[in-house]
């Protein structure tokens, strides 16, 4: 379908779906990061009707080179034929039954082997469930209640882990969570020295990559402080690798930090679009894990386990991490060049596999939204606030086509000047 840059981003079908959605969905914070509302209504299309490789097609049949990756899962490419075949073959013989499917043992064996010294794993459907389970295991093991996380870091939809305490009675459920500043070793050490006997665990993402701000890696001193509070106060370390898993390091993002975690939570990319997540734990936490009652109806759904095993095999066989890095580096270099040519001062932060582009002097991200709208109108989905994700399906030609789109979109986005409102 032809798309003119001055057409609304949602065509007739998309617009009608929004009208219906606004009647039956709550809106607001509900689904926010998965909704085009986070980018700003009208910036990127509201609905995706189908997806293949690195492309998504909206409700009006317009196709885009996609860098949103379903907020993480699309690691190998949407509808990867081998992953889909593995899931479909299993679907023909078993989806969900009461007892364990054999593939449960197999998938956990593979994950435990992949991430030493993890010794056991619990498979579930979403990242949120396994992060929250990790918190329960930490509390059970330490017999302590409090948990430390870092300012703004997202750890799932459990009310207790909300990034900002909601108003009213819901605020009370976040009372046992202490949010400390990222990369402030002294704040962490002081806090744990004061309250260490009450703290079960530190939960951390491998990077600080909150929406709308430049990515910040952990400093060596910060990592040393995390090790220090574990050694001196027995505070457990849980890496929440739900979002970054397989995109920062093939053997787990903790390798990048040089941390040996007590637990790792993973999800998203693991199933390449099939619903599977896992909490992995070290041997010393096994007795605590055994004491916790945790179950859910679909956690033993077998096809996603087969999808995950296929994903892991292809990831290693095709050296996907090297490809993501190469494509991400090409994209970054191209974008840095066109930004300069078009007179934009940008920050392009984060690893090349998961970059975040922000414009300078753009505190409210208005220029970023304009750029994203211009890019979407030309056929690339580049979020103005969230990091982008490279996938194995992005080819050099896709990257080069994206750089051309970015060049045109940047040329159409006014840089800050003496007359601009925010320049
Ligand atoms: N932890 C992190 C770091 C995440 O990014 C997310 C999802 N965005 C989650 C946990 C929760 O995962 P899910 O949405 O699959 O429940």
Short mmCIF file of C-alpha atoms and ligand atoms in Angstrom, two decimals:
data_model
loop_
_atom_site.label_atom_id
_atom_site.label_comp_id
_atom_site.label_asym_id
_atom_site.label_seq_id
_atom_site.Cartn_x
_atom_site.Cartn_y
_atom_site.Cartn_z
CA UNK A 1 0.00 0.00 0.00
CA UNK A 2 1.28 3.48 -0.86
CA UNK A 3 1.97 5.75 2.06
CA UNK A 4 2.39 9.50 1.72
CA UNK A 5 4.41 11.18 4.41
CA UNK A 6 1.60 13.62 5.18
CA UNK A 7 -0.95 10.80 5.65
CA UNK A 8 -1.88 10.09 9.29
CA UNK A 9 0.32 7.31 10.66
CA UNK A 10 -2.75 5.14 11.27
CA UNK A 11 -4.81 4.60 8.14
CA UNK A 12 -8.54 3.91 8.08
CA UNK A 13 -8.25 0.46 9.71
CA UNK A 14 -5.83 1.63 12.38
CA UNK A 15 -7.94 4.68 13.17
CA UNK A 16 -11.05 2.56 13.55
CA UNK A 17 -9.21 0.12 15.81
CA UNK A 18 -8.06 3.02 18.02
CA UNK A 19 -11.66 4.23 18.32
CA UNK A 20 -12.78 0.78 19.41
CA UNK A 21 -9.74 0.30 21.66
CA UNK A 22 -10.40 3.58 23.43
CA UNK A 23 -13.87 2.29 24.31
CA UNK A 24 -12.83 -1.10 25.72
CA UNK A 25 -9.23 -0.73 26.93
CA UNK A 26 -8.41 1.27 30.05
CA UNK A 27 -5.52 3.26 28.53
CA UNK A 28 -3.26 5.39 30.70
CA UNK A 29 -0.54 3.36 32.35
CA UNK A 30 -2.10 0.05 31.31
CA UNK A 31 -0.05 -1.46 28.46
CA UNK A 32 1.87 1.82 28.17
CA UNK A 33 5.23 0.51 27.00
CA UNK A 34 3.50 -1.81 24.54
CA UNK A 35 1.29 0.89 23.11
CA UNK A 36 2.00 3.55 20.51
CA UNK A 37 0.82 6.00 23.18
CA UNK A 38 4.27 5.91 24.78
CA UNK A 39 5.81 7.26 21.58
CA UNK A 40 2.88 9.69 21.31
CA UNK A 41 -0.35 8.84 19.51
CA UNK A 42 0.21 9.30 15.79
CA UNK A 43 4.01 8.89 15.93
CA UNK A 44 4.18 5.17 15.15
CA UNK A 45 1.31 2.92 14.04
CA UNK A 46 -0.99 1.67 16.79
CA UNK A 47 -1.51 -1.88 15.58
CA UNK A 48 0.63 -4.62 14.09
CA UNK A 49 -1.31 -7.16 12.06
CA UNK A 50 1.56 -9.41 10.98
CA UNK A 51 5.33 -9.67 11.22
CA UNK A 52 8.03 -11.48 9.32
CA UNK A 53 11.82 -11.33 9.63
CA UNK A 54 12.63 -7.77 10.69
CA UNK A 55 9.45 -6.30 9.23
CA UNK A 56 6.05 -5.62 10.72
CA UNK A 57 2.87 -4.76 8.85
CA UNK A 58 0.27 -2.48 10.38
CA UNK A 59 -3.51 -2.79 10.33
CA UNK A 60 -3.61 -0.86 7.04
CA UNK A 61 -1.14 -3.11 5.27
CA UNK A 62 1.86 -0.78 5.52
CA UNK A 63 5.17 -2.49 6.16
CA UNK A 64 8.04 -1.13 8.27
CA UNK A 65 11.60 -2.21 9.07
CA UNK A 66 11.17 -2.85 12.75
CA UNK A 67 13.58 -2.04 15.57
CA UNK A 68 11.10 -2.48 18.41
CA UNK A 69 11.26 -6.30 18.34
CA UNK A 70 8.09 -6.82 20.39
CA UNK A 71 10.01 -5.03 23.20
CA UNK A 72 12.61 -7.79 23.13
CA UNK A 73 11.42 -11.19 21.90
CA UNK A 74 12.28 -10.78 18.22
CA UNK A 75 15.89 -11.92 18.45
CA UNK A 76 16.17 -14.20 15.39
CA UNK A 77 13.47 -12.61 13.28
CA UNK A 78 9.68 -12.81 13.44
CA UNK A 79 8.29 -16.14 12.22
CA UNK A 80 11.72 -17.74 12.14
CA UNK A 81 11.01 -20.90 10.10
CA UNK A 82 13.02 -23.30 12.27
CA UNK A 83 11.66 -21.92 15.54
CA UNK A 84 8.11 -22.03 14.20
CA UNK A 85 8.61 -25.59 12.93
CA UNK A 86 9.90 -26.76 16.32
CA UNK A 87 6.94 -25.19 18.14
CA UNK A 88 4.42 -26.45 15.55
CA UNK A 89 5.75 -30.03 15.67
CA UNK A 90 5.30 -30.05 19.43
CA UNK A 91 1.88 -28.41 19.19
CA UNK A 92 0.69 -31.36 17.10
CA UNK A 93 1.47 -33.80 19.91
CA UNK A 94 1.08 -31.85 23.17
CA UNK A 95 0.35 -28.34 24.28
CA UNK A 96 -0.48 -28.41 28.00
CA UNK A 97 -1.19 -31.36 30.28
CA UNK A 98 -1.20 -31.85 34.03
CA UNK A 99 2.22 -33.44 34.42
CA UNK A 100 5.58 -32.22 33.19
CA UNK A 101 6.35 -32.47 29.49
CA UNK A 102 9.76 -34.13 28.86
CA UNK A 103 10.90 -30.89 27.25
CA UNK A 104 10.71 -29.12 30.62
CA UNK A 105 13.66 -31.15 31.86
CA UNK A 106 15.53 -30.71 28.59
CA UNK A 107 15.13 -26.96 28.38
CA UNK A 108 16.16 -26.39 31.99
CA UNK A 109 19.16 -28.72 31.57
CA UNK A 110 20.30 -26.67 28.62
CA UNK A 111 19.89 -23.37 30.45
CA UNK A 112 21.64 -24.58 33.58
CA UNK A 113 24.54 -25.86 31.44
CA UNK A 114 24.70 -22.57 29.62
CA UNK A 115 24.82 -20.32 32.68
CA UNK A 116 27.10 -21.87 35.32
CA UNK A 117 27.00 -21.97 38.32
CA UNK A 118 23.20 -21.92 38.01
CA UNK A 119 21.99 -25.31 39.22
CA UNK A 120 18.21 -25.27 38.93
CA UNK A 121 15.55 -23.47 36.94
CA UNK A 122 11.84 -22.70 37.11
CA UNK A 123 10.13 -22.16 33.76
CA UNK A 124 7.16 -19.86 33.41
CA UNK A 125 5.56 -17.59 30.81
CA UNK A 126 6.60 -13.98 31.45
CA UNK A 127 9.51 -12.07 32.86
CA UNK A 128 7.44 -10.56 35.66
CA UNK A 129 6.59 -13.93 37.15
CA UNK A 130 10.15 -15.15 37.37
CA UNK A 131 11.54 -11.89 38.76
CA UNK A 132 8.88 -11.93 41.48
CA UNK A 133 9.58 -15.59 42.15
CA UNK A 134 13.25 -14.70 42.56
CA UNK A 135 12.31 -12.14 45.20
CA UNK A 136 10.34 -14.83 47.03
CA UNK A 137 13.26 -17.26 46.89
CA UNK A 138 15.62 -14.59 48.21
CA UNK A 139 13.28 -13.83 51.11
CA UNK A 140 12.81 -17.50 51.88
CA UNK A 141 16.55 -18.17 51.85
CA UNK A 142 17.62 -15.15 53.90
CA UNK A 143 14.49 -14.91 56.05
CA UNK A 144 14.69 -11.16 55.39
CA UNK A 145 12.03 -8.97 53.89
CA UNK A 146 13.54 -5.94 52.21
CA UNK A 147 14.79 -5.77 48.64
CA UNK A 148 17.03 -3.21 46.94
CA UNK A 149 16.48 -2.12 43.33
CA UNK A 150 17.74 0.94 41.44
CA UNK A 151 15.89 4.13 40.59
CA UNK A 152 13.62 3.79 37.58
CA UNK A 153 14.63 0.19 36.80
CA UNK A 154 11.72 -1.88 35.54
CA UNK A 155 11.37 -5.38 36.96
CA UNK A 156 7.93 -6.44 35.82
CA UNK A 157 4.29 -5.94 36.62
CA UNK A 158 4.26 -7.06 40.27
CA UNK A 159 2.72 -4.16 42.21
CA UNK A 160 5.49 -4.44 44.79
CA UNK A 161 8.13 -3.69 42.15
CA UNK A 162 6.38 -0.66 40.63
CA UNK A 163 8.95 1.89 39.46
CA UNK A 164 7.03 4.77 40.99
CA UNK A 165 4.80 4.08 43.99
CA UNK A 166 1.22 4.58 42.85
CA UNK A 167 -0.91 6.92 44.94
CA UNK A 168 -3.21 5.69 47.68
CA UNK A 169 -3.23 2.29 49.35
CA UNK A 170 -1.21 0.70 46.51
CA UNK A 171 1.80 2.71 47.72
CA UNK A 172 1.91 0.50 50.80
CA UNK A 173 2.80 -2.57 48.77
CA UNK A 174 6.07 -1.01 47.62
CA UNK A 175 7.13 -0.35 51.21
CA UNK A 176 9.64 -3.18 51.39
CA UNK A 177 11.48 -2.10 48.24
CA UNK A 178 14.36 0.35 48.61
CA UNK A 179 15.18 2.23 45.41
CA UNK A 180 18.77 3.49 45.36
CA UNK A 181 20.59 5.56 42.73
CA UNK A 182 22.31 3.60 39.94
CA UNK A 183 26.10 3.73 39.93
CA UNK A 184 26.38 5.15 43.44
CA UNK A 185 28.52 2.59 45.29
CA UNK A 186 28.59 4.63 48.48
CA UNK A 187 24.80 4.92 48.64
CA UNK A 188 24.53 1.15 48.29
CA UNK A 189 27.18 0.35 50.88
CA UNK A 190 25.80 2.91 53.36
CA UNK A 191 22.25 1.67 52.92
CA UNK A 192 23.19 -1.97 53.36
CA UNK A 193 25.48 -1.20 56.31
CA UNK A 194 22.48 0.46 57.98
CA UNK A 195 19.80 -2.03 57.03
CA UNK A 196 21.75 -5.12 55.87
CA UNK A 197 20.15 -7.53 58.31
CA UNK A 198 16.78 -6.75 56.78
CA UNK A 199 17.81 -6.95 53.12
CA UNK A 200 17.29 -10.15 51.17
CA UNK A 201 18.57 -9.20 47.74
CA UNK A 202 19.78 -6.61 45.31
CA UNK A 203 17.97 -6.86 41.95
CA UNK A 204 19.62 -5.21 39.00
CA UNK A 205 19.38 -4.88 35.27
CA UNK A 206 22.76 -5.12 33.56
CA UNK A 207 22.43 -1.53 32.30
CA UNK A 208 20.44 1.50 33.31
CA UNK A 209 18.26 1.84 30.22
CA UNK A 210 15.12 3.65 31.30
CA UNK A 211 12.82 5.22 28.68
CA UNK A 212 13.83 8.67 27.46
CA UNK A 213 17.29 8.75 29.06
CA UNK A 214 20.73 7.81 27.78
CA UNK A 215 21.97 4.35 28.74
CA UNK A 216 24.41 4.14 31.64
CA UNK A 217 26.65 1.10 32.14
CA UNK A 218 27.63 -0.03 35.63
CA UNK A 219 30.99 1.28 36.80
CA UNK A 220 33.61 -1.06 38.25
CA UNK A 221 33.18 0.58 41.68
CA UNK A 222 29.45 -0.02 41.61
CA UNK A 223 29.92 -3.68 40.70
CA UNK A 224 32.49 -3.97 43.51
CA UNK A 225 29.94 -2.51 45.95
CA UNK A 226 27.37 -5.12 44.92
CA UNK A 227 29.93 -7.87 45.60
CA UNK A 228 30.91 -6.20 48.85
CA UNK A 229 27.38 -6.11 50.30
CA UNK A 230 26.94 -9.72 49.34
CA UNK A 231 30.18 -10.76 51.03
CA UNK A 232 29.70 -8.75 54.21
CA UNK A 233 25.93 -8.92 54.70
CA UNK A 234 24.78 -12.00 52.79
CA UNK A 235 22.60 -9.86 50.51
CA UNK A 236 21.82 -12.01 47.44
CA UNK A 237 22.32 -10.72 43.89
CA UNK A 238 19.67 -11.29 41.23
CA UNK A 239 20.33 -10.19 37.66
CA UNK A 240 17.13 -9.31 35.85
CA UNK A 241 18.22 -10.24 32.33
CA UNK A 242 14.66 -10.41 31.00
CA UNK A 243 15.18 -7.53 28.61
CA UNK A 244 18.90 -7.68 27.83
CA UNK A 245 19.43 -11.45 27.77
CA UNK A 246 21.25 -12.63 24.60
CA UNK A 247 21.78 -9.06 23.44
CA UNK A 248 24.67 -8.01 25.67
CA UNK A 249 26.63 -11.24 25.99
CA UNK A 250 25.90 -14.74 24.68
CA UNK A 251 26.62 -16.28 28.09
CA UNK A 252 24.52 -13.87 30.15
CA UNK A 253 24.75 -10.15 30.75
CA UNK A 254 26.36 -10.73 34.14
CA UNK A 255 29.54 -11.65 32.22
CA UNK A 256 29.71 -8.06 31.06
CA UNK A 257 29.49 -6.84 34.64
CA UNK A 258 31.84 -9.47 36.01
CA UNK A 259 29.25 -10.42 38.62
CA UNK A 260 28.47 -13.94 39.70
CA UNK A 261 24.76 -13.71 40.52
CA UNK A 262 22.82 -15.98 42.87
CA UNK A 263 19.85 -15.90 40.52
CA UNK A 264 19.21 -14.88 36.91
CA UNK A 265 15.76 -14.07 35.51
CA UNK A 266 15.32 -14.41 31.75
CA UNK A 267 12.45 -14.20 29.26
CA UNK A 268 11.67 -12.22 26.11
CA UNK A 269 14.33 -13.30 23.54
CA UNK A 270 14.48 -16.82 24.95
CA UNK A 271 11.37 -17.98 23.05
CA UNK A 272 11.73 -15.70 20.02
CA UNK A 273 8.06 -14.74 20.33
CA UNK A 274 6.82 -17.81 22.21
CA UNK A 275 5.87 -17.30 25.80
CA UNK A 276 8.60 -18.69 28.03
CA UNK A 277 10.69 -17.30 30.87
CA UNK A 278 12.98 -18.84 33.44
CA UNK A 279 14.37 -18.18 36.88
CA UNK A 280 17.78 -19.80 37.31
CA UNK A 281 19.32 -20.19 40.74
CA UNK A 282 22.56 -21.30 42.35
CA UNK A 283 22.75 -24.56 44.31
CA UNK A 284 22.67 -22.94 47.75
CA UNK A 285 19.20 -21.50 47.01
CA UNK A 286 17.64 -24.82 46.03
CA UNK A 287 16.24 -25.61 49.52
CA UNK A 288 14.57 -22.18 49.66
CA UNK A 289 13.12 -22.64 46.17
CA UNK A 290 11.74 -26.05 47.18
CA UNK A 291 9.76 -24.49 50.02
CA UNK A 292 7.86 -22.07 47.76
CA UNK A 293 4.54 -23.00 46.21
CA UNK A 294 4.55 -21.62 42.67
CA UNK A 295 2.45 -22.85 39.81
CA UNK A 296 0.31 -21.57 36.97
CA UNK A 297 -1.98 -23.13 34.40
CA UNK A 298 0.15 -22.69 31.31
CA UNK A 299 3.66 -22.86 32.70
CA UNK A 300 4.09 -26.38 31.31
CA UNK A 301 3.01 -25.46 27.81
CA UNK A 302 5.46 -27.49 25.74
CA UNK A 303 5.65 -25.68 22.36
CA UNK A 304 7.40 -22.59 23.79
CA UNK A 305 10.00 -24.88 25.37
CA UNK A 306 10.74 -26.33 21.94
CA UNK A 307 10.81 -22.82 20.50
CA UNK A 308 13.36 -21.85 23.17
CA UNK A 309 15.58 -24.86 22.48
CA UNK A 310 15.51 -24.10 18.74
CA UNK A 311 16.26 -20.45 19.46
CA UNK A 312 19.31 -21.32 21.55
CA UNK A 313 20.62 -23.72 18.89
CA UNK A 314 20.23 -21.22 16.07
CA UNK A 315 21.67 -18.42 18.19
CA UNK A 316 24.88 -20.42 18.69
CA UNK A 317 25.01 -22.03 15.27
CA UNK A 318 24.64 -18.73 13.41
CA UNK A 319 26.76 -16.68 15.82
CA UNK A 320 23.83 -14.32 16.19
CA UNK A 321 25.51 -12.13 18.78
CA UNK A 322 28.33 -11.28 16.34
CA UNK A 323 25.73 -10.45 13.69
CA UNK A 324 23.73 -8.21 16.05
CA UNK A 325 26.92 -6.40 16.99
CA UNK A 326 28.04 -5.95 13.38
CA UNK A 327 24.63 -4.71 12.21
CA UNK A 328 24.24 -2.47 15.25
CA UNK A 329 27.67 -0.96 14.70
CA UNK A 330 26.89 -0.29 11.03
CA UNK A 331 23.62 1.37 12.02
CA UNK A 332 25.30 3.49 14.68
CA UNK A 333 28.11 4.63 12.40
CA UNK A 334 25.66 5.48 9.62
CA UNK A 335 23.35 7.40 11.93
CA UNK A 336 26.19 9.35 13.55
CA UNK A 337 27.29 10.44 10.06
CA UNK A 338 23.85 11.51 8.85
CA UNK A 339 23.15 13.31 12.14
CA UNK A 340 26.25 15.39 11.55
CA UNK A 341 25.35 15.99 7.91
CA UNK A 342 21.86 17.17 8.82
CA UNK A 343 23.08 19.39 11.66
CA UNK A 344 21.62 17.38 14.56
CA UNK A 345 23.39 16.92 17.83
CA UNK A 346 22.39 13.51 19.15
CA UNK A 347 23.24 11.09 21.89
CA UNK A 348 23.45 7.51 20.63
CA UNK A 349 23.98 5.47 23.77
CA UNK A 350 23.98 1.86 24.85
CA UNK A 351 25.51 -1.18 23.22
CA UNK A 352 25.21 -1.34 19.41
CA UNK A 353 22.78 -4.26 19.78
CA UNK A 354 20.36 -2.16 21.89
CA UNK A 355 20.93 1.52 21.15
CA UNK A 356 18.98 4.57 22.32
CA UNK A 357 18.87 7.69 20.15
CA UNK A 358 18.05 10.98 21.83
CA UNK A 359 18.33 14.49 20.45
CA UNK A 360 20.25 17.16 22.35
CA UNK A 361 18.20 20.01 23.84
CA UNK A 362 15.10 17.86 23.65
CA UNK A 363 14.07 17.31 27.26
CA UNK A 364 10.45 16.59 26.37
CA UNK A 365 11.49 14.39 23.41
CA UNK A 366 9.42 16.48 20.99
CA UNK A 367 12.17 16.48 18.38
CA UNK A 368 12.60 12.74 18.94
CA UNK A 369 8.89 12.19 18.32
CA UNK A 370 8.98 14.26 15.18
CA UNK A 371 11.96 12.25 13.94
CA UNK A 372 10.26 8.93 14.75
CA UNK A 373 7.13 10.04 12.92
CA UNK A 374 9.20 11.05 9.90
CA UNK A 375 11.04 7.70 9.99
CA UNK A 376 7.80 5.71 10.37
CA UNK A 377 6.29 7.58 7.42
CA UNK A 378 9.28 6.43 5.36
CA UNK A 379 9.10 2.83 6.56
CA UNK A 380 11.21 2.36 9.72
CA UNK A 381 10.00 1.96 13.31
CA UNK A 382 12.51 3.77 15.54
CA UNK A 383 11.13 4.54 18.98
CA UNK A 384 11.69 8.07 20.34
CA UNK A 385 12.02 6.97 24.00
CA UNK A 386 12.79 3.28 24.20
CA UNK A 387 15.98 1.57 23.13
CA UNK A 388 15.91 -0.19 19.78
CA UNK A 389 16.70 -3.86 19.27
CA UNK A 390 18.71 -5.41 16.47
CA UNK A 391 17.73 -8.89 15.32
CA UNK A 392 19.37 -11.67 13.31
CA UNK A 393 16.95 -10.85 10.50
CA UNK A 394 18.35 -7.37 9.92
CA UNK A 395 20.62 -7.63 6.89
CA UNK A 396 23.21 -5.14 5.72
CA UNK A 397 20.69 -3.99 3.09
CA UNK A 398 18.07 -3.39 5.80
CA UNK A 399 20.56 -1.38 7.81
CA UNK A 400 21.58 0.69 4.78
CA UNK A 401 17.92 1.27 3.88
CA UNK A 402 17.33 2.37 7.48
CA UNK A 403 20.25 4.79 7.38
CA UNK A 404 18.75 6.36 4.24
CA UNK A 405 15.39 6.66 5.97
CA UNK A 406 17.09 8.21 8.99
CA UNK A 407 18.89 10.71 6.76
CA UNK A 408 15.60 11.81 5.20
CA UNK A 409 13.78 11.80 8.54
CA UNK A 410 16.52 13.90 10.15
CA UNK A 411 16.49 16.31 7.23
CA UNK A 412 12.74 16.69 7.77
CA UNK A 413 13.18 17.26 11.52
CA UNK A 414 14.12 20.85 12.29
CA UNK A 415 17.33 21.03 14.31
CA UNK A 416 17.31 23.44 17.25
CA UNK A 417 18.03 26.94 16.00
CA UNK A 418 17.86 30.48 17.30
CA UNK A 419 14.16 30.63 16.44
CA UNK A 420 13.12 27.23 17.71
CA UNK A 421 11.09 27.08 20.89
CA UNK A 422 13.44 24.80 22.80
CA UNK A 423 16.75 25.56 21.08
N1 LIG B 1 12.33 -7.13 33.77
C1 LIG B 1 12.74 -6.33 32.79
C2 LIG B 1 14.10 -5.73 32.85
C3 LIG B 1 11.89 -6.05 31.71
O1 LIG B 1 12.29 -5.22 30.74
C4 LIG B 1 10.62 -6.64 31.68
C5 LIG B 1 9.65 -6.38 30.53
N2 LIG B 1 9.78 -5.19 29.89
C6 LIG B 1 10.25 -7.48 32.73
C7 LIG B 1 11.12 -7.70 33.76
C8 LIG B 1 8.90 -8.11 32.76
O2 LIG B 1 8.76 -9.06 31.77
P1 LIG B 1 7.32 -9.42 31.19
O3 LIG B 1 6.79 -8.18 30.55
O4 LIG B 1 7.60 -10.53 30.22
O5 LIG B 1 6.48 -9.86 32.33
#
